[in-house]
Amino acid sequence: MLNPLNYLITWLRARCRDENGQSLVEYGLIIALIAVGVIVALGALGVRLSDLFTGIKDKLQLPGP
């Protein structure tokens, strides 16, 4: 029978070899990088899109009486 310290060491070694957690972290980092890219792109294009839609709205407005 293993003493508690040997059991803990064996358990930790088995968990360190498991790569499922590493791939999950990698996917999380990729998703975070994509999200940052989308936020930056929308921030850069936001003013242009706002100006574009304002121009379209101004052209579509009916003349007042």
PDB file with one MODEL, atoms N, CA, C and O in Angstrom:
MODEL        1
ATOM      1  N   MET A   1       0.838  -1.176   0.000  1.00  0.00           N
ATOM      2  CA  MET A   1       0.000   0.000   0.000  1.00  0.00           C
ATOM      3  C   MET A   1       0.886   1.244   0.000  1.00  0.00           C
ATOM      4  O   MET A   1       1.904   1.281   0.692  1.00  0.00           O
ATOM      5  N   LEU A   2       0.503   2.265  -0.775  1.00  0.00           N
ATOM      6  CA  LEU A   2       1.274   3.497  -0.876  1.00  0.00           C
ATOM      7  C   LEU A   2       1.002   4.391   0.325  1.00  0.00           C
ATOM      8  O   LEU A   2      -0.124   4.491   0.812  1.00  0.00           O
ATOM      9  N   ASN A   3       2.041   5.021   0.777  1.00  0.00           N
ATOM     10  CA  ASN A   3       1.807   6.006   1.831  1.00  0.00           C
ATOM     11  C   ASN A   3       1.221   7.264   1.191  1.00  0.00           C
ATOM     12  O   ASN A   3       1.298   7.404  -0.030  1.00  0.00           O
ATOM     13  N   PRO A   4       0.645   8.175   1.956  1.00  0.00           N
ATOM     14  CA  PRO A   4      -0.051   9.333   1.379  1.00  0.00           C
ATOM     15  C   PRO A   4       0.830  10.203   0.482  1.00  0.00           C
ATOM     16  O   PRO A   4       0.344  10.724  -0.522  1.00  0.00           O
ATOM     17  N   LEU A   5       2.106  10.374   0.813  1.00  0.00           N
ATOM     18  CA  LEU A   5       2.976  11.209   0.002  1.00  0.00           C
ATOM     19  C   LEU A   5       3.219  10.579  -1.364  1.00  0.00           C
ATOM     20  O   LEU A   5       3.165  11.271  -2.381  1.00  0.00           O
ATOM     21  N   ASN A   6       3.484   9.282  -1.398  1.00  0.00           N
ATOM     22  CA  ASN A   6       3.677   8.603  -2.683  1.00  0.00           C
ATOM     23  C   ASN A   6       2.391   8.621  -3.510  1.00  0.00           C
ATOM     24  O   ASN A   6       2.435   8.780  -4.730  1.00  0.00           O
ATOM     25  N   TYR A   7       1.255   8.459  -2.847  1.00  0.00           N
ATOM     26  CA  TYR A   7      -0.021   8.518  -3.565  1.00  0.00           C
ATOM     27  C   TYR A   7      -0.215   9.888  -4.187  1.00  0.00           C
ATOM     28  O   TYR A   7      -0.644   9.982  -5.337  1.00  0.00           O
ATOM     29  N   LEU A   8       0.092  10.961  -3.452  1.00  0.00           N
ATOM     30  CA  LEU A   8      -0.055  12.320  -3.957  1.00  0.00           C
ATOM     31  C   LEU A   8       0.875  12.567  -5.143  1.00  0.00           C
ATOM     32  O   LEU A   8       0.462  13.152  -6.144  1.00  0.00           O
ATOM     33  N   ILE A   9       2.101  12.135  -5.037  1.00  0.00           N
ATOM     34  CA  ILE A   9       3.071  12.313  -6.123  1.00  0.00           C
ATOM     35  C   ILE A   9       2.614  11.558  -7.368  1.00  0.00           C
ATOM     36  O   ILE A   9       2.684  12.093  -8.475  1.00  0.00           O
ATOM     37  N   THR A  10       2.152  10.333  -7.200  1.00  0.00           N
ATOM     38  CA  THR A  10       1.665   9.546  -8.326  1.00  0.00           C
ATOM     39  C   THR A  10       0.454  10.212  -8.967  1.00  0.00           C
ATOM     40  O   THR A  10       0.347  10.267 -10.192  1.00  0.00           O
ATOM     41  N   TRP A  11      -0.455  10.715  -8.142  1.00  0.00           N
ATOM     42  CA  TRP A  11      -1.658  11.394  -8.652  1.00  0.00           C
ATOM     43  C   TRP A  11      -1.290  12.656  -9.428  1.00  0.00           C
ATOM     44  O   TRP A  11      -1.839  12.905 -10.502  1.00  0.00           O
ATOM     45  N   LEU A  12      -0.359  13.459  -8.889  1.00  0.00           N
ATOM     46  CA  LEU A  12       0.059  14.683  -9.568  1.00  0.00           C
ATOM     47  C   LEU A  12       0.751  14.392 -10.893  1.00  0.00           C
ATOM     48  O   LEU A  12       0.525  15.103 -11.872  1.00  0.00           O
ATOM     49  N   ARG A  13       1.575  13.377 -10.941  1.00  0.00           N
ATOM     50  CA  ARG A  13       2.246  13.012 -12.191  1.00  0.00           C
ATOM     51  C   ARG A  13       1.237  12.588 -13.252  1.00  0.00           C
ATOM     52  O   ARG A  13       1.389  12.932 -14.424  1.00  0.00           O
ATOM     53  N   ALA A  14       0.226  11.856 -12.859  1.00  0.00           N
ATOM     54  CA  ALA A  14      -0.802  11.421 -13.805  1.00  0.00           C
ATOM     55  C   ALA A  14      -1.580  12.628 -14.341  1.00  0.00           C
ATOM     56  O   ALA A  14      -1.934  12.664 -15.519  1.00  0.00           O
ATOM     57  N   ARG A  15      -1.841  13.600 -13.490  1.00  0.00           N
ATOM     58  CA  ARG A  15      -2.584  14.790 -13.918  1.00  0.00           C
ATOM     59  C   ARG A  15      -1.732  15.705 -14.791  1.00  0.00           C
ATOM     60  O   ARG A  15      -2.265  16.372 -15.677  1.00  0.00           O
ATOM     61  N   CYS A  16      -0.440  15.752 -14.565  1.00  0.00           N
ATOM     62  CA  CYS A  16       0.442  16.592 -15.370  1.00  0.00           C
ATOM     63  C   CYS A  16       0.593  16.049 -16.780  1.00  0.00           C
ATOM     64  O   CYS A  16       0.854  16.815 -17.707  1.00  0.00           O
ATOM     65  N   ARG A  17       0.438  14.772 -16.959  1.00  0.00           N
ATOM     66  CA  ARG A  17       0.547  14.178 -18.284  1.00  0.00           C
ATOM     67  C   ARG A  17      -0.723  14.358 -19.100  1.00  0.00           C
ATOM     68  O   ARG A  17      -0.696  14.235 -20.325  1.00  0.00           O
ATOM     69  N   ASP A  18      -1.819  14.644 -18.444  1.00  0.00           N
ATOM     70  CA  ASP A  18      -3.088  14.832 -19.135  1.00  0.00           C
ATOM     71  C   ASP A  18      -3.052  16.147 -19.895  1.00  0.00           C
ATOM     72  O   ASP A  18      -2.842  17.201 -19.294  1.00  0.00           O
ATOM     73  N   GLU A  19      -3.257  16.102 -21.221  1.00  0.00           N
ATOM     74  CA  GLU A  19      -3.159  17.301 -22.055  1.00  0.00           C
ATOM     75  C   GLU A  19      -4.518  17.890 -22.404  1.00  0.00           C
ATOM     76  O   GLU A  19      -4.573  18.856 -23.163  1.00  0.00           O
ATOM     77  N   ASN A  20      -5.601  17.357 -21.889  1.00  0.00           N
ATOM     78  CA  ASN A  20      -6.920  17.906 -22.203  1.00  0.00           C
ATOM     79  C   ASN A  20      -7.057  19.330 -21.682  1.00  0.00           C
ATOM     80  O   ASN A  20      -7.621  20.185 -22.365  1.00  0.00           O
ATOM     81  N   GLY A  21      -6.566  19.587 -20.522  1.00  0.00           N
ATOM     82  CA  GLY A  21      -6.642  20.932 -19.957  1.00  0.00           C
ATOM     83  C   GLY A  21      -5.823  21.933 -20.753  1.00  0.00           C
ATOM     84  O   GLY A  21      -6.212  23.093 -20.884  1.00  0.00           O
ATOM     85  N   GLN A  22      -4.697  21.491 -21.282  1.00  0.00           N
ATOM     86  CA  GLN A  22      -3.862  22.391 -22.075  1.00  0.00           C
ATOM     87  C   GLN A  22      -4.560  22.802 -23.354  1.00  0.00           C
ATOM     88  O   GLN A  22      -4.500  23.971 -23.735  1.00  0.00           O
ATOM     89  N   SER A  23      -5.219  21.877 -24.026  1.00  0.00           N
ATOM     90  CA  SER A  23      -5.903  22.235 -25.269  1.00  0.00           C
ATOM     91  C   SER A  23      -7.074  23.166 -24.982  1.00  0.00           C
ATOM     92  O   SER A  23      -7.372  24.045 -25.790  1.00  0.00           O
ATOM     93  N   LEU A  24      -7.736  22.989 -23.855  1.00  0.00           N
ATOM     94  CA  LEU A  24      -8.828  23.874 -23.479  1.00  0.00           C
ATOM     95  C   LEU A  24      -8.321  25.289 -23.258  1.00  0.00           C
ATOM     96  O   LEU A  24      -8.964  26.254 -23.670  1.00  0.00           O
ATOM     97  N   VAL A  25      -7.183  25.415 -22.616  1.00  0.00           N
ATOM     98  CA  VAL A  25      -6.589  26.733 -22.403  1.00  0.00           C
ATOM     99  C   VAL A  25      -6.190  27.360 -23.734  1.00  0.00           C
ATOM    100  O   VAL A  25      -6.384  28.558 -23.938  1.00  0.00           O
ATOM    101  N   GLU A  26      -5.641  26.569 -24.628  1.00  0.00           N
ATOM    102  CA  GLU A  26      -5.252  27.089 -25.940  1.00  0.00           C
ATOM    103  C   GLU A  26      -6.464  27.584 -26.715  1.00  0.00           C
ATOM    104  O   GLU A  26      -6.408  28.648 -27.331  1.00  0.00           O
ATOM    105  N   TYR A  27      -7.550  26.836 -26.694  1.00  0.00           N
ATOM    106  CA  TYR A  27      -8.767  27.289 -27.372  1.00  0.00           C
ATOM    107  C   TYR A  27      -9.296  28.568 -26.731  1.00  0.00           C
ATOM    108  O   TYR A  27      -9.762  29.465 -27.433  1.00  0.00           O
ATOM    109  N   GLY A  28      -9.228  28.657 -25.424  1.00  0.00           N
ATOM    110  CA  GLY A  28      -9.661  29.872 -24.740  1.00  0.00           C
ATOM    111  C   GLY A  28      -8.832  31.074 -25.141  1.00  0.00           C
ATOM    112  O   GLY A  28      -9.375  32.163 -25.328  1.00  0.00           O
ATOM    113  N   LEU A  29      -7.526  30.897 -25.276  1.00  0.00           N
ATOM    114  CA  LEU A  29      -6.664  31.996 -25.701  1.00  0.00           C
ATOM    115  C   LEU A  29      -6.945  32.409 -27.143  1.00  0.00           C
ATOM    116  O   LEU A  29      -6.904  33.596 -27.466  1.00  0.00           O
ATOM    117  N   ILE A  30      -7.226  31.447 -28.004  1.00  0.00           N
ATOM    118  CA  ILE A  30      -7.554  31.771 -29.393  1.00  0.00           C
ATOM    119  C   ILE A  30      -8.855  32.560 -29.453  1.00  0.00           C
ATOM    120  O   ILE A  30      -8.944  33.552 -30.177  1.00  0.00           O
ATOM    121  N   ILE A  31      -9.860  32.133 -28.701  1.00  0.00           N
ATOM    122  CA  ILE A  31     -11.134  32.848 -28.683  1.00  0.00           C
ATOM    123  C   ILE A  31     -10.957  34.255 -28.143  1.00  0.00           C
ATOM    124  O   ILE A  31     -11.548  35.198 -28.668  1.00  0.00           O
ATOM    125  N   ALA A  32     -10.146  34.410 -27.095  1.00  0.00           N
ATOM    126  CA  ALA A  32      -9.896  35.743 -26.539  1.00  0.00           C
ATOM    127  C   ALA A  32      -9.191  36.635 -27.556  1.00  0.00           C
ATOM    128  O   ALA A  32      -9.517  37.817 -27.667  1.00  0.00           O
ATOM    129  N   LEU A  33      -8.243  36.096 -28.290  1.00  0.00           N
ATOM    130  CA  LEU A  33      -7.535  36.872 -29.309  1.00  0.00           C
ATOM    131  C   LEU A  33      -8.486  37.306 -30.423  1.00  0.00           C
ATOM    132  O   LEU A  33      -8.415  38.443 -30.890  1.00  0.00           O
ATOM    133  N   ILE A  34      -9.369  36.413 -30.848  1.00  0.00           N
ATOM    134  CA  ILE A  34     -10.346  36.769 -31.870  1.00  0.00           C
ATOM    135  C   ILE A  34     -11.289  37.849 -31.351  1.00  0.00           C
ATOM    136  O   ILE A  34     -11.621  38.783 -32.081  1.00  0.00           O
ATOM    137  N   ALA A  35     -11.720  37.732 -30.104  1.00  0.00           N
ATOM    138  CA  ALA A  35     -12.619  38.731 -29.526  1.00  0.00           C
ATOM    139  C   ALA A  35     -11.948  40.099 -29.462  1.00  0.00           C
ATOM    140  O   ALA A  35     -12.582  41.112 -29.758  1.00  0.00           O
ATOM    141  N   VAL A  36     -10.686  40.138 -29.082  1.00  0.00           N
ATOM    142  CA  VAL A  36      -9.964  41.422 -29.045  1.00  0.00           C
ATOM    143  C   VAL A  36      -9.860  42.007 -30.450  1.00  0.00           C
ATOM    144  O   VAL A  36     -10.024  43.214 -30.629  1.00  0.00           O
ATOM    145  N   GLY A  37      -9.593  41.173 -31.438  1.00  0.00           N
ATOM    146  CA  GLY A  37      -9.516  41.646 -32.818  1.00  0.00           C
ATOM    147  C   GLY A  37     -10.839  42.213 -33.304  1.00  0.00           C
ATOM    148  O   GLY A  37     -10.863  43.241 -33.982  1.00  0.00           O
ATOM    149  N   VAL A  38     -11.936  41.553 -32.965  1.00  0.00           N
ATOM    150  CA  VAL A  38     -13.255  42.049 -33.367  1.00  0.00           C
ATOM    151  C   VAL A  38     -13.562  43.375 -32.688  1.00  0.00           C
ATOM    152  O   VAL A  38     -14.089  44.288 -33.325  1.00  0.00           O
ATOM    153  N   ILE A  39     -13.242  43.493 -31.410  1.00  0.00           N
ATOM    154  CA  ILE A  39     -13.484  44.741 -30.682  1.00  0.00           C
ATOM    155  C   ILE A  39     -12.678  45.885 -31.280  1.00  0.00           C
ATOM    156  O   ILE A  39     -13.196  46.989 -31.448  1.00  0.00           O
ATOM    157  N   VAL A  40     -11.420  45.632 -31.602  1.00  0.00           N
ATOM    158  CA  VAL A  40     -10.579  46.670 -32.201  1.00  0.00           C
ATOM    159  C   VAL A  40     -11.116  47.063 -33.577  1.00  0.00           C
ATOM    160  O   VAL A  40     -11.173  48.249 -33.904  1.00  0.00           O
ATOM    161  N   ALA A  41     -11.508  46.080 -34.379  1.00  0.00           N
ATOM    162  CA  ALA A  41     -12.027  46.371 -35.716  1.00  0.00           C
ATOM    163  C   ALA A  41     -13.317  47.170 -35.638  1.00  0.00           C
ATOM    164  O   ALA A  41     -13.495  48.128 -36.391  1.00  0.00           O
ATOM    165  N   LEU A  42     -14.214  46.797 -34.746  1.00  0.00           N
ATOM    166  CA  LEU A  42     -15.463  47.534 -34.609  1.00  0.00           C
ATOM    167  C   LEU A  42     -15.227  48.940 -34.070  1.00  0.00           C
ATOM    168  O   LEU A  42     -15.920  49.883 -34.453  1.00  0.00           O
ATOM    169  N   GLY A  43     -14.260  49.074 -33.194  1.00  0.00           N
ATOM    170  CA  GLY A  43     -13.928  50.405 -32.690  1.00  0.00           C
ATOM    171  C   GLY A  43     -13.381  51.296 -33.786  1.00  0.00           C
ATOM    172  O   GLY A  43     -13.696  52.485 -33.839  1.00  0.00           O
ATOM    173  N   ALA A  44     -12.566  50.732 -34.661  1.00  0.00           N
ATOM    174  CA  ALA A  44     -11.982  51.511 -35.747  1.00  0.00           C
ATOM    175  C   ALA A  44     -13.018  51.848 -36.812  1.00  0.00           C
ATOM    176  O   ALA A  44     -12.979  52.936 -37.387  1.00  0.00           O
ATOM    177  N   LEU A  45     -13.929  50.944 -37.077  1.00  0.00           N
ATOM    178  CA  LEU A  45     -14.932  51.162 -38.112  1.00  0.00           C
ATOM    179  C   LEU A  45     -16.198  51.826 -37.588  1.00  0.00           C
ATOM    180  O   LEU A  45     -17.039  52.254 -38.379  1.00  0.00           O
ATOM    181  N   GLY A  46     -16.347  51.919 -36.288  1.00  0.00           N
ATOM    182  CA  GLY A  46     -17.574  52.440 -35.698  1.00  0.00           C
ATOM    183  C   GLY A  46     -17.908  53.848 -36.134  1.00  0.00           C
ATOM    184  O   GLY A  46     -19.057  54.136 -36.472  1.00  0.00           O
ATOM    185  N   VAL A  47     -16.926  54.730 -36.135  1.00  0.00           N
ATOM    186  CA  VAL A  47     -17.157  56.120 -36.520  1.00  0.00           C
ATOM    187  C   VAL A  47     -17.518  56.206 -37.993  1.00  0.00           C
ATOM    188  O   VAL A  47     -18.419  56.955 -38.370  1.00  0.00           O
ATOM    189  N   ARG A  48     -16.829  55.452 -38.820  1.00  0.00           N
ATOM    190  CA  ARG A  48     -17.125  55.464 -40.262  1.00  0.00           C
ATOM    191  C   ARG A  48     -18.533  54.942 -40.544  1.00  0.00           C
ATOM    192  O   ARG A  48     -19.262  55.505 -41.359  1.00  0.00           O
ATOM    193  N   LEU A  49     -18.904  53.860 -39.860  1.00  0.00           N
ATOM    194  CA  LEU A  49     -20.240  53.316 -40.061  1.00  0.00           C
ATOM    195  C   LEU A  49     -21.308  54.292 -39.585  1.00  0.00           C
ATOM    196  O   LEU A  49     -22.346  54.446 -40.229  1.00  0.00           O
ATOM    197  N   SER A  50     -21.058  54.938 -38.480  1.00  0.00           N
ATOM    198  CA  SER A  50     -22.006  55.923 -37.970  1.00  0.00           C
ATOM    199  C   SER A  50     -22.178  57.066 -38.961  1.00  0.00           C
ATOM    200  O   SER A  50     -23.303  57.487 -39.232  1.00  0.00           O
ATOM    201  N   ASP A  51     -21.080  57.568 -39.500  1.00  0.00           N
ATOM    202  CA  ASP A  51     -21.154  58.644 -40.496  1.00  0.00           C
ATOM    203  C   ASP A  51     -21.882  58.178 -41.757  1.00  0.00           C
ATOM    204  O   ASP A  51     -22.660  58.937 -42.336  1.00  0.00           O
ATOM    205  N   LEU A  52     -21.639  56.943 -42.186  1.00  0.00           N
ATOM    206  CA  LEU A  52     -22.294  56.403 -43.368  1.00  0.00           C
ATOM    207  C   LEU A  52     -23.804  56.341 -43.175  1.00  0.00           C
ATOM    208  O   LEU A  52     -24.563  56.784 -44.037  1.00  0.00           O
ATOM    209  N   PHE A  53     -24.237  55.791 -42.046  1.00  0.00           N
ATOM    210  CA  PHE A  53     -25.670  55.668 -41.797  1.00  0.00           C
ATOM    211  C   PHE A  53     -26.327  57.033 -41.586  1.00  0.00           C
ATOM    212  O   PHE A  53     -27.481  57.231 -41.966  1.00  0.00           O
ATOM    213  N   THR A  54     -25.605  57.963 -40.989  1.00  0.00           N
ATOM    214  CA  THR A  54     -26.152  59.316 -40.834  1.00  0.00           C
ATOM    215  C   THR A  54     -26.342  59.967 -42.197  1.00  0.00           C
ATOM    216  O   THR A  54     -27.359  60.621 -42.429  1.00  0.00           O
ATOM    217  N   GLY A  55     -25.390  59.800 -43.096  1.00  0.00           N
ATOM    218  CA  GLY A  55     -25.511  60.337 -44.446  1.00  0.00           C
ATOM    219  C   GLY A  55     -26.681  59.728 -45.200  1.00  0.00           C
ATOM    220  O   GLY A  55     -27.407  60.435 -45.898  1.00  0.00           O
ATOM    221  N   ILE A  56     -26.868  58.421 -45.063  1.00  0.00           N
ATOM    222  CA  ILE A  56     -27.992  57.758 -45.722  1.00  0.00           C
ATOM    223  C   ILE A  56     -29.308  58.267 -45.149  1.00  0.00           C
ATOM    224  O   ILE A  56     -30.254  58.523 -45.895  1.00  0.00           O
ATOM    225  N   LYS A  57     -29.372  58.414 -43.834  1.00  0.00           N
ATOM    226  CA  LYS A  57     -30.589  58.907 -43.190  1.00  0.00           C
ATOM    227  C   LYS A  57     -30.914  60.316 -43.661  1.00  0.00           C
ATOM    228  O   LYS A  57     -32.075  60.627 -43.926  1.00  0.00           O
ATOM    229  N   ASP A  58     -29.905  61.169 -43.767  1.00  0.00           N
ATOM    230  CA  ASP A  58     -30.120  62.549 -44.210  1.00  0.00           C
ATOM    231  C   ASP A  58     -30.639  62.593 -45.648  1.00  0.00           C
ATOM    232  O   ASP A  58     -31.472  63.436 -45.980  1.00  0.00           O
ATOM    233  N   LYS A  59     -30.153  61.692 -46.499  1.00  0.00           N
ATOM    234  CA  LYS A  59     -30.598  61.677 -47.896  1.00  0.00           C
ATOM    235  C   LYS A  59     -32.014  61.135 -48.034  1.00  0.00           C
ATOM    236  O   LYS A  59     -32.725  61.482 -48.977  1.00  0.00           O
ATOM    237  N   LEU A  60     -32.428  60.278 -47.090  1.00  0.00           N
ATOM    238  CA  LEU A  60     -33.752  59.672 -47.176  1.00  0.00           C
ATOM    239  C   LEU A  60     -34.840  60.491 -46.491  1.00  0.00           C
ATOM    240  O   LEU A  60     -36.022  60.180 -46.641  1.00  0.00           O
ATOM    241  N   GLN A  61     -34.478  61.509 -45.756  1.00  0.00           N
ATOM    242  CA  GLN A  61     -35.477  62.296 -45.050  1.00  0.00           C
ATOM    243  C   GLN A  61     -36.354  63.063 -46.035  1.00  0.00           C
ATOM    244  O   GLN A  61     -35.889  63.602 -47.039  1.00  0.00           O
ATOM    245  N   LEU A  62     -37.640  63.088 -45.701  1.00  0.00           N
ATOM    246  CA  LEU A  62     -38.587  63.837 -46.542  1.00  0.00           C
ATOM    247  C   LEU A  62     -38.428  65.326 -46.289  1.00  0.00           C
ATOM    248  O   LEU A  62     -38.158  65.740 -45.162  1.00  0.00           O
ATOM    249  N   PRO A  63     -38.594  66.128 -47.322  1.00  0.00           N
ATOM    250  CA  PRO A  63     -38.511  67.580 -47.112  1.00  0.00           C
ATOM    251  C   PRO A  63     -39.681  68.052 -46.246  1.00  0.00           C
ATOM    252  O   PRO A  63     -40.807  67.577 -46.387  1.00  0.00           O
ATOM    253  N   GLY A  64     -39.392  68.987 -45.355  1.00  0.00           N
ATOM    254  CA  GLY A  64     -40.413  69.513 -44.444  1.00  0.00           C
ATOM    255  C   GLY A  64     -41.360  70.478 -45.146  1.00  0.00           C
ATOM    256  O   GLY A  64     -41.041  70.976 -46.226  1.00  0.00           O
ATOM    257  N   PRO A  65     -42.535  70.753 -44.543  1.00  0.00           N
ATOM    258  CA  PRO A  65     -43.498  71.661 -45.175  1.00  0.00           C
ATOM    259  C   PRO A  65     -43.070  73.100 -45.120  1.00  0.00           C
ATOM    260  O   PRO A  65     -43.781  73.975 -45.612  1.00  0.00           O
TER     261      PRO A  65
ENDMDL
END
